[in-house]
Coordinates of C-alpha atoms in Angstrom, one line a residue:
X1 CA -18.2 1.8 47.1
X2 CA -18.4 5.1 44.8
X3 CA -18.9 7.0 48.3
X4 CA -15.7 5.3 49.5
X5 CA -13.6 6.1 46.5
X6 CA -14.8 9.8 46.5
X7 CA -13.7 10.0 50.1
X8 CA -10.5 8.6 49.5
X9 CA -9.8 10.7 46.6
X10 CA -10.8 13.8 48.6
X11 CA -8.3 12.6 51.6
X12 CA -5.5 12.4 49.3
X13 CA -6.1 15.6 48.0
X14 CA -6.0 17.2 51.3
X15 CA -2.9 15.4 52.1
X16 CA -1.4 16.6 48.5
X17 CA -2.3 20.1 49.5
X18 CA -0.5 19.5 53.0
X19 CA 2.5 18.3 51.0
X20 CA 2.8 21.2 49.0
X21 CA 2.7 23.6 51.7
X22 CA 5.2 22.0 53.3
X23 CA 7.3 22.2 50.5
X24 CA 6.6 25.8 49.9
X25 CA 7.2 26.4 53.6
X26 CA 11.0 24.7 53.4
X27 CA 11.4 26.8 50.3
X28 CA 10.4 30.2 52.6
X29 CA 12.7 29.3 55.6
X30 CA 15.6 28.7 53.5
X31 CA 14.9 32.1 52.0
X32 CA 14.9 33.6 55.1
X33 CA 17.9 32.1 56.3
X34 CA 20.0 33.5 53.2
X35 CA 19.7 31.0 50.8
X36 CA 18.9 33.4 48.1
X37 CA 19.4 32.0 44.5
X38 CA 17.9 33.9 41.5
X39 CA 14.2 33.9 41.8
X40 CA 13.6 32.0 38.5
X41 CA 16.0 29.2 39.5
X42 CA 14.5 28.9 43.0
X43 CA 11.0 28.7 41.6
X44 CA 12.5 25.9 39.1
X45 CA 14.1 24.0 42.0
X46 CA 10.8 24.5 44.0
X47 CA 8.8 22.8 41.3
X48 CA 11.4 19.9 40.8
X49 CA 10.7 19.2 44.4
X50 CA 6.6 19.7 44.1
X51 CA 6.7 16.8 41.4
X52 CA 4.8 15.8 38.5
X53 CA 2.1 18.7 37.9
X54 CA 5.1 21.3 38.7
X55 CA 7.4 19.8 36.5
X56 CA 4.8 19.7 33.4
X57 CA 4.0 23.4 34.5
X58 CA 7.7 24.3 34.0
X59 CA 7.8 22.6 30.8
X60 CA 4.7 24.3 29.5
X61 CA 6.3 27.8 30.9
X62 CA 9.5 26.7 28.8
X63 CA 7.4 26.1 25.6
X64 CA 5.4 29.2 26.0
X65 CA 7.9 32.3 25.5
X66 CA 4.6 34.5 24.7
X67 CA 3.1 33.8 27.9
X68 CA 5.7 34.4 30.1
X69 CA 9.0 36.3 31.2
X70 CA 12.0 35.5 29.1
X71 CA 14.1 35.2 32.3
X72 CA 11.7 32.1 33.4
X73 CA 11.3 30.6 29.9
X74 CA 15.4 30.4 29.8
X75 CA 15.1 29.1 33.5
X76 CA 12.5 26.4 32.8
X77 CA 14.6 24.7 30.0
X78 CA 16.8 23.2 32.9
X79 CA 13.3 21.7 34.4
X80 CA 14.2 18.1 34.5
X81 CA 11.2 15.3 33.9
X82 CA 13.4 12.6 35.0
X83 CA 12.2 10.7 38.5
X84 CA 13.2 7.7 40.3
X85 CA 11.7 4.7 38.7
X86 CA 8.8 3.2 41.1
X87 CA 9.1 -0.6 42.3
X88 CA 7.7 -2.7 39.7
X89 CA 4.9 -4.0 42.2
X90 CA 3.4 -0.6 41.8
X91 CA 3.4 -0.9 38.1
X92 CA 1.9 -4.4 38.2
X93 CA -1.1 -3.4 40.3
X94 CA -1.8 -0.7 37.7
X95 CA -1.2 -2.8 34.5
X96 CA -3.7 -5.2 36.2
X97 CA -6.4 -3.1 37.3
X98 CA -6.5 -1.4 33.7
X99 CA -6.1 -4.5 31.9
X100 CA -8.8 -6.3 34.2
X101 CA -6.4 -9.5 34.2
X102 CA -3.3 -11.0 35.5
X103 CA 0.0 -10.0 34.1
X104 CA 0.9 -13.2 32.5
X105 CA -2.4 -13.4 30.7
X106 CA -1.3 -10.5 28.3
X107 CA 2.6 -10.4 28.3
X108 CA 4.8 -13.7 28.2
X109 CA 7.5 -11.4 29.7
X110 CA 8.2 -8.3 30.8
X111 CA 11.6 -6.4 31.8
X112 CA 11.0 -4.8 35.6
X113 CA 13.6 -2.6 35.1
X114 CA 12.1 0.3 33.2
X115 CA 13.4 1.7 30.1
X116 CA 12.5 5.3 31.2
X117 CA 10.8 7.0 34.1
X118 CA 9.4 10.4 34.1
X119 CA 7.0 12.1 36.5
X120 CA 3.7 10.8 34.9
X121 CA 4.7 7.4 33.7
X122 CA 7.7 4.7 33.3
X123 CA 8.3 2.5 30.2
X124 CA 9.0 -1.4 30.3
X125 CA 10.2 -3.5 27.5
X126 CA 7.8 -6.5 27.3
X127 CA 6.4 -9.4 24.8
X128 CA 3.1 -10.1 24.4
X129 CA 1.8 -14.0 24.8
X130 CA 1.1 -13.5 21.0
X131 CA 5.1 -13.2 20.6
X132 CA 5.1 -9.3 19.4
X133 CA 8.1 -7.3 21.2
X134 CA 6.4 -4.1 22.8
X135 CA 7.3 -1.1 25.2
X136 CA 4.6 -0.6 27.8
X137 CA 4.0 3.0 29.0
X138 CA 2.6 2.9 32.3
X139 CA 0.9 5.9 34.4
X140 CA 2.0 6.1 37.8
X141 CA -0.3 5.7 40.6
X142 CA -2.4 8.7 41.3
X143 CA -0.9 10.9 38.8
X144 CA -4.5 12.1 37.9
X145 CA -5.9 13.0 41.0
X146 CA -2.4 14.7 41.9
X147 CA -2.4 16.7 39.2
X148 CA -6.0 17.8 39.5
X149 CA -5.6 18.9 43.2
X150 CA -2.5 20.8 42.4
X151 CA -4.1 22.4 39.5
X152 CA -7.1 23.4 41.3
X153 CA -4.8 24.7 44.0
X154 CA -2.9 26.6 41.5
X155 CA -6.4 27.9 39.9
X156 CA -7.8 29.1 42.9
X157 CA -4.2 30.7 44.0
X158 CA -4.1 32.7 40.7
X159 CA -7.7 34.0 41.1
X160 CA -6.9 35.3 44.5
X161 CA -3.7 36.9 43.0
X162 CA -5.6 38.6 40.4
X163 CA -7.8 40.1 42.7
X164 CA -5.9 41.3 44.9
X165 CA -3.3 42.9 42.6
X166 CA -5.4 43.7 39.5
X167 CA -2.8 46.3 38.1
X168 CA -0.4 43.5 37.2
X169 CA -2.7 41.3 35.4
X170 CA -1.0 41.4 32.1
X171 CA -2.8 38.4 31.2
X172 CA -5.5 36.3 32.5
X173 CA -3.2 34.1 34.8
X174 CA -6.6 32.0 35.6
X175 CA -6.9 31.5 31.5
X176 CA -3.5 30.4 31.4
X177 CA -3.7 27.6 34.3
X178 CA -6.9 26.4 32.5
X179 CA -5.0 26.0 29.1
X180 CA -2.2 23.9 31.2
X181 CA -4.9 21.8 32.8
X182 CA -6.2 21.1 29.3
X183 CA -2.6 20.3 28.1
X184 CA -1.9 18.3 30.9
X185 CA -5.2 16.2 31.1
X186 CA -4.5 15.1 27.6
X187 CA -1.1 13.8 28.4
X188 CA -2.8 11.4 31.3
X189 CA -5.1 10.2 28.4
X190 CA -3.5 7.2 26.7
X191 CA -6.5 6.6 24.5
X192 CA -5.9 10.4 23.2
X193 CA -2.1 9.6 22.7
X194 CA -3.2 6.3 21.0
X195 CA -5.6 8.0 18.8
X196 CA -2.7 10.5 17.9
X197 CA -0.6 7.5 16.5
X198 CA -3.5 5.9 14.6
X199 CA -4.3 9.1 13.0
X200 CA -0.7 9.3 11.9
X201 CA -0.2 5.8 10.9
X202 CA -3.3 6.5 8.8
X203 CA -1.9 9.5 7.1
X204 CA 1.0 7.7 6.2
X205 CA -1.1 5.0 4.4
X206 CA -3.1 7.8 2.5
X207 CA -0.8 9.4 1.2
X208 CA 1.4 6.3 0.5
X209 CA 4.5 6.9 2.3
X210 CA 6.7 3.9 3.0
X211 CA 9.4 6.2 4.2
X212 CA 8.1 6.8 7.7
X213 CA 6.2 5.0 10.5
X214 CA 4.7 5.3 14.2
X215 CA 4.2 2.4 16.4
X216 CA 1.5 -0.1 16.2
X217 CA -0.9 0.2 19.3
X218 CA -2.0 -2.7 20.6
X219 CA -5.7 -2.2 21.8
X220 CA -6.2 -5.5 23.8
X221 CA -3.1 -4.4 26.0
X222 CA -4.0 -0.8 26.2
X223 CA -6.5 1.7 28.2
X224 CA -6.7 4.8 29.8
X225 CA -3.6 4.5 31.9
X226 CA -1.7 1.7 30.1
X227 CA -0.4 2.1 26.4
X228 CA 1.2 -0.9 24.8
X229 CA 3.1 -0.3 21.5
X230 CA 5.1 -2.1 18.7
X231 CA 9.0 -1.7 19.9
X232 CA 11.0 0.2 17.5
X233 CA 14.9 -0.9 17.0
X234 CA 17.2 1.7 15.7
X235 CA 19.2 4.8 16.7
X236 CA 18.5 8.7 17.3
X237 CA 18.5 10.7 14.0
X238 CA 21.7 12.8 15.5
X239 CA 23.5 9.6 16.1
X240 CA 25.4 10.3 12.9
X241 CA 28.4 7.4 13.1
X242 CA 25.6 4.4 13.7
X243 CA 23.1 5.9 11.2
X244 CA 25.2 5.0 8.6
X245 CA 25.0 1.3 9.3
X246 CA 20.9 1.5 8.7
X247 CA 21.2 4.6 5.8
X248 CA 23.0 5.1 2.9
X249 CA 22.6 8.7 2.8
X250 CA 21.9 10.3 6.1
X251 CA 20.9 13.7 4.5
X252 CA 18.2 11.8 2.6
X253 CA 17.1 10.3 5.6
X254 CA 16.9 13.6 7.2
X255 CA 14.9 14.8 4.3
X256 CA 12.3 12.0 4.3
X257 CA 11.6 12.8 7.8
X258 CA 10.9 16.5 7.4
X259 CA 9.0 15.9 4.3
X260 CA 6.7 13.8 6.4
X261 CA 6.5 15.9 9.5
X262 CA 5.5 19.0 7.0
X263 CA 3.3 16.8 5.0
X264 CA 1.4 16.0 8.5
X265 CA 0.7 19.7 8.9
X266 CA -1.4 19.7 6.3
X267 CA -3.1 16.5 6.6
X268 CA -3.4 15.6 10.0
X269 CA -5.5 17.1 12.7
X270 CA -2.6 17.7 15.1
X271 CA 1.2 17.5 14.4
X272 CA 4.2 15.8 16.6
X273 CA 5.0 18.6 18.9
X274 CA 8.1 17.2 20.8
X275 CA 10.7 16.4 18.0
X276 CA 13.8 16.3 20.1
X277 CA 16.5 13.8 18.8
X278 CA 14.9 10.9 21.0
X279 CA 11.6 11.0 19.2
X280 CA 13.1 10.6 15.4
X281 CA 14.8 7.2 15.0
X282 CA 16.4 5.9 12.3
X283 CA 15.2 2.5 12.3
X284 CA 17.3 -0.9 11.4
X285 CA 15.5 -0.8 8.0
X286 CA 16.0 2.6 7.1
X287 CA 12.9 3.9 8.0
X288 CA 12.2 7.0 10.2
X289 CA 10.4 6.2 13.3
X290 CA 8.5 8.9 15.0
X291 CA 7.5 8.1 18.6
X292 CA 6.2 9.5 21.5
X293 CA 2.8 11.2 20.8
X294 CA 1.8 12.6 24.1
X295 CA 2.7 16.1 23.1
X296 CA 0.7 17.7 19.9
X297 CA -0.2 20.8 18.4
X298 CA -3.1 21.8 16.3
X299 CA -3.1 24.8 14.0
X300 CA -6.6 26.4 13.4
X301 CA -7.4 26.1 9.9
X302 CA -7.9 30.4 9.7
X303 CA -4.2 30.7 10.6
X304 CA -2.6 27.9 8.7
X305 CA -2.3 30.2 5.2
X306 CA -0.9 32.8 7.7
X307 CA 1.4 30.1 9.2
X308 CA 2.5 28.5 5.4
X309 CA 3.4 32.4 4.2
X310 CA 5.7 33.1 7.5
X311 CA 7.6 30.0 6.9
X312 CA 8.1 30.6 3.2
X313 CA 9.1 34.2 4.2
X314 CA 11.8 33.0 5.8
X315 CA 13.0 31.3 3.1
X316 CA 12.6 34.0 0.7
X317 CA 13.9 36.8 3.1
X318 CA 10.7 38.9 2.3
X319 CA 10.5 40.7 5.8
X320 CA 7.6 42.4 4.7
X321 CA 5.7 39.2 4.1
X322 CA 7.0 37.8 7.2
X323 CA 5.7 40.7 9.0
X324 CA 2.3 40.7 7.6
X325 CA 1.9 36.9 8.5
X326 CA 2.9 37.3 12.3
X327 CA 0.2 39.8 12.1
X328 CA -2.4 37.5 10.8
X329 CA -1.0 34.5 13.0
X330 CA -0.9 36.4 16.3
X331 CA -3.5 38.0 18.5
X332 CA -3.3 42.1 18.6
X333 CA -5.3 44.7 19.5
X334 CA -3.6 47.6 17.7
X335 CA -2.6 48.7 14.6
X336 CA 0.7 47.3 13.4
X337 CA 3.6 48.9 11.4
X338 CA 4.6 46.1 9.4
X339 CA 7.6 48.5 8.0
X340 CA 9.2 48.9 11.3
X341 CA 8.1 45.2 12.4
X342 CA 9.9 44.0 9.1
X343 CA 12.9 46.0 10.2
X344 CA 13.1 44.5 13.8
X345 CA 12.8 40.8 12.0
X346 CA 15.5 41.5 9.7
X347 CA 18.1 41.7 12.5
X348 CA 16.8 38.7 13.8
X349 CA 17.1 36.7 10.6
X350 CA 20.7 37.6 10.1
X351 CA 21.6 35.7 13.7
X352 CA 19.0 32.9 12.8
X353 CA 21.7 31.4 10.1
X354 CA 24.9 31.5 12.6
X355 CA 24.8 28.3 14.5
X356 CA 27.1 25.8 15.9
X357 CA 26.6 22.6 14.5
X358 CA 28.2 20.8 17.4
X359 CA 24.8 22.5 19.5
X360 CA 22.7 19.7 18.1
X361 CA 24.7 17.0 19.8
X362 CA 24.8 18.7 23.2
X363 CA 21.2 18.7 24.2
X364 CA 21.1 21.8 26.7
X365 CA 22.6 24.2 24.5
X366 CA 20.8 23.3 21.4
X367 CA 17.5 23.8 23.3
X368 CA 19.1 27.2 24.7
X369 CA 20.0 28.4 21.2
X370 CA 16.4 27.3 19.9
X371 CA 14.5 29.1 22.7
X372 CA 16.6 32.3 22.5
X373 CA 15.8 32.7 18.9
X374 CA 11.8 31.8 19.8
X375 CA 12.2 34.6 22.8
X376 CA 13.7 37.1 20.3
X377 CA 10.8 36.7 17.8
X378 CA 8.5 36.8 20.6
X379 CA 9.8 39.9 21.9
X380 CA 9.6 41.4 18.6
X381 CA 6.1 40.6 18.0
X382 CA 5.1 41.8 21.8
X383 CA 6.9 45.1 20.9
X384 CA 4.4 45.6 18.2
X385 CA 1.6 44.6 20.0
X386 CA 1.5 40.6 18.8
X387 CA 1.2 37.9 21.0
X388 CA 1.1 34.3 19.8
X389 CA -0.8 31.2 20.0
X390 CA 1.2 28.6 22.0
X391 CA 0.3 26.5 19.0
X392 CA 2.9 28.3 16.8
X393 CA 5.5 28.6 19.0
X394 CA 5.4 24.6 19.2
X395 CA 5.2 24.6 15.6
X396 CA 8.1 27.1 15.1
X397 CA 10.3 24.9 17.5
X398 CA 10.0 21.8 15.5
X399 CA 11.2 23.8 12.2
X400 CA 14.2 25.2 14.5
X401 CA 15.0 21.3 15.7
X402 CA 15.3 20.4 12.2
X403 CA 17.7 23.4 11.3
X404 CA 19.8 22.2 13.7
X405 CA 19.7 18.5 12.4
X406 CA 20.7 19.8 8.9
X407 CA 23.9 21.0 10.2
X408 CA 24.8 17.7 11.4
X409 CA 23.3 15.4 8.7
X410 CA 22.9 17.6 5.7
X411 CA 25.5 20.5 6.3
X412 CA 25.7 21.7 2.8
X413 CA 21.5 21.9 2.6
X414 CA 19.3 25.2 3.1
X415 CA 16.3 24.7 5.3
X416 CA 14.2 27.4 3.3
X417 CA 15.9 26.9 -0.2
X418 CA 16.2 23.3 -1.1
X419 CA 14.1 21.4 -4.0
X420 CA 14.3 18.5 -2.3
X421 CA 12.1 19.8 0.8
X422 CA 8.4 19.9 0.0
X423 CA 7.7 22.4 3.2
X424 CA 4.7 24.7 1.6
X425 CA 1.4 23.9 0.5
X426 CA -0.3 24.8 -2.9
X427 CA -3.6 25.0 -4.2
X428 CA -3.1 21.3 -5.6
X429 CA -2.1 20.1 -1.8
X430 CA -5.2 22.0 -0.3
X431 CA -7.1 20.0 -2.9
X432 CA -5.2 16.8 -1.8
X433 CA -5.9 17.6 1.9
X434 CA -9.7 17.6 1.2
X435 CA -9.4 14.0 -0.3
X436 CA -6.9 12.7 2.5
X437 CA -9.1 14.0 5.1
X438 CA -12.2 12.0 3.6
X439 CA -10.0 9.0 3.6
X440 CA -8.9 9.7 7.4
X441 CA -12.6 10.2 8.3

């Protein structure tokens, strides 16, 4: 049985490489016939045609301005992870294979029309036989095998590329692909996402926080490729008019969400790294709902204090301190002139406060503005020989999301200068962190 399964996977891998080659050949022929859009756009469009792995790769490019050229980072902001939904019969097969029993033994009802469909999974509303209202995140068939085949193909292609053109190896391409593979394998491990959710809820309990919640996971209806979670009812954080039905003070609701997230940086092993408006909900009971923990970041302990100092320096406008923190957070092999770096940062900082609030309601524009600021900071760092770890870029992007939400929900509030925000850790916080860590483990 294992021999046949291995042979089957190998055969699927060969077919997948053939499909990839066909798409690349079609793109090449189109180019030769004169259809020549800008290279970044051509690459992005090709990635979207190639499917799951390449869409995720494009999103990785978009969120890693320290690793890729700015024209590609900008273009891949448009890389869409919305795919046509699979017929429900395929989803049923995955659920029953994973849970090892018929669907009606676990779920009383299930809506065959998905709530959402992306490259890796699609989501369906359902009711458990015990009566709970849930959503089921179901991995699409063969996704992991496709990811591994594609990533191995990309890895060996980059190794060959590095050998053929060693002079242009500004960074190890194969090392970047290895990092991408690690991130993607986490996304297809629903046990890992369930653990991320569990840790976040345990953190809320340990810190006595009744203002926020993450969905409960139902282990009896979950597996490596199926994740069944409590269904939340509410509206996105930026739906200002509807929020008022559930929260008397939208500004205070936002502050609660921000304080919860900043506290999680101190007390959780990982932080939620995808805080666009769709993943922050105001529930019908007024609480903040954090959903979709598939993408998380991790700040290493040795860079945490420097990260806090960097954020604090933004609030105080201390550019020397900001420059010193950047040097400690980033990776550099040369001596950095912090005075010159501070001057460059001051120029960026002045532009940082000029934001159109309506951009928050326009997702594409909002992401572009956030990304542009990220690129400017990264460019200044690189000018001085500093390259940031991806986790820092993820963390800072979430802070910029919050800055945009403030413009909509609390326009009189300043992100880094408001007594209601508890953003920065003190010695007392670090002592509490040790206590909470013991409770969580």
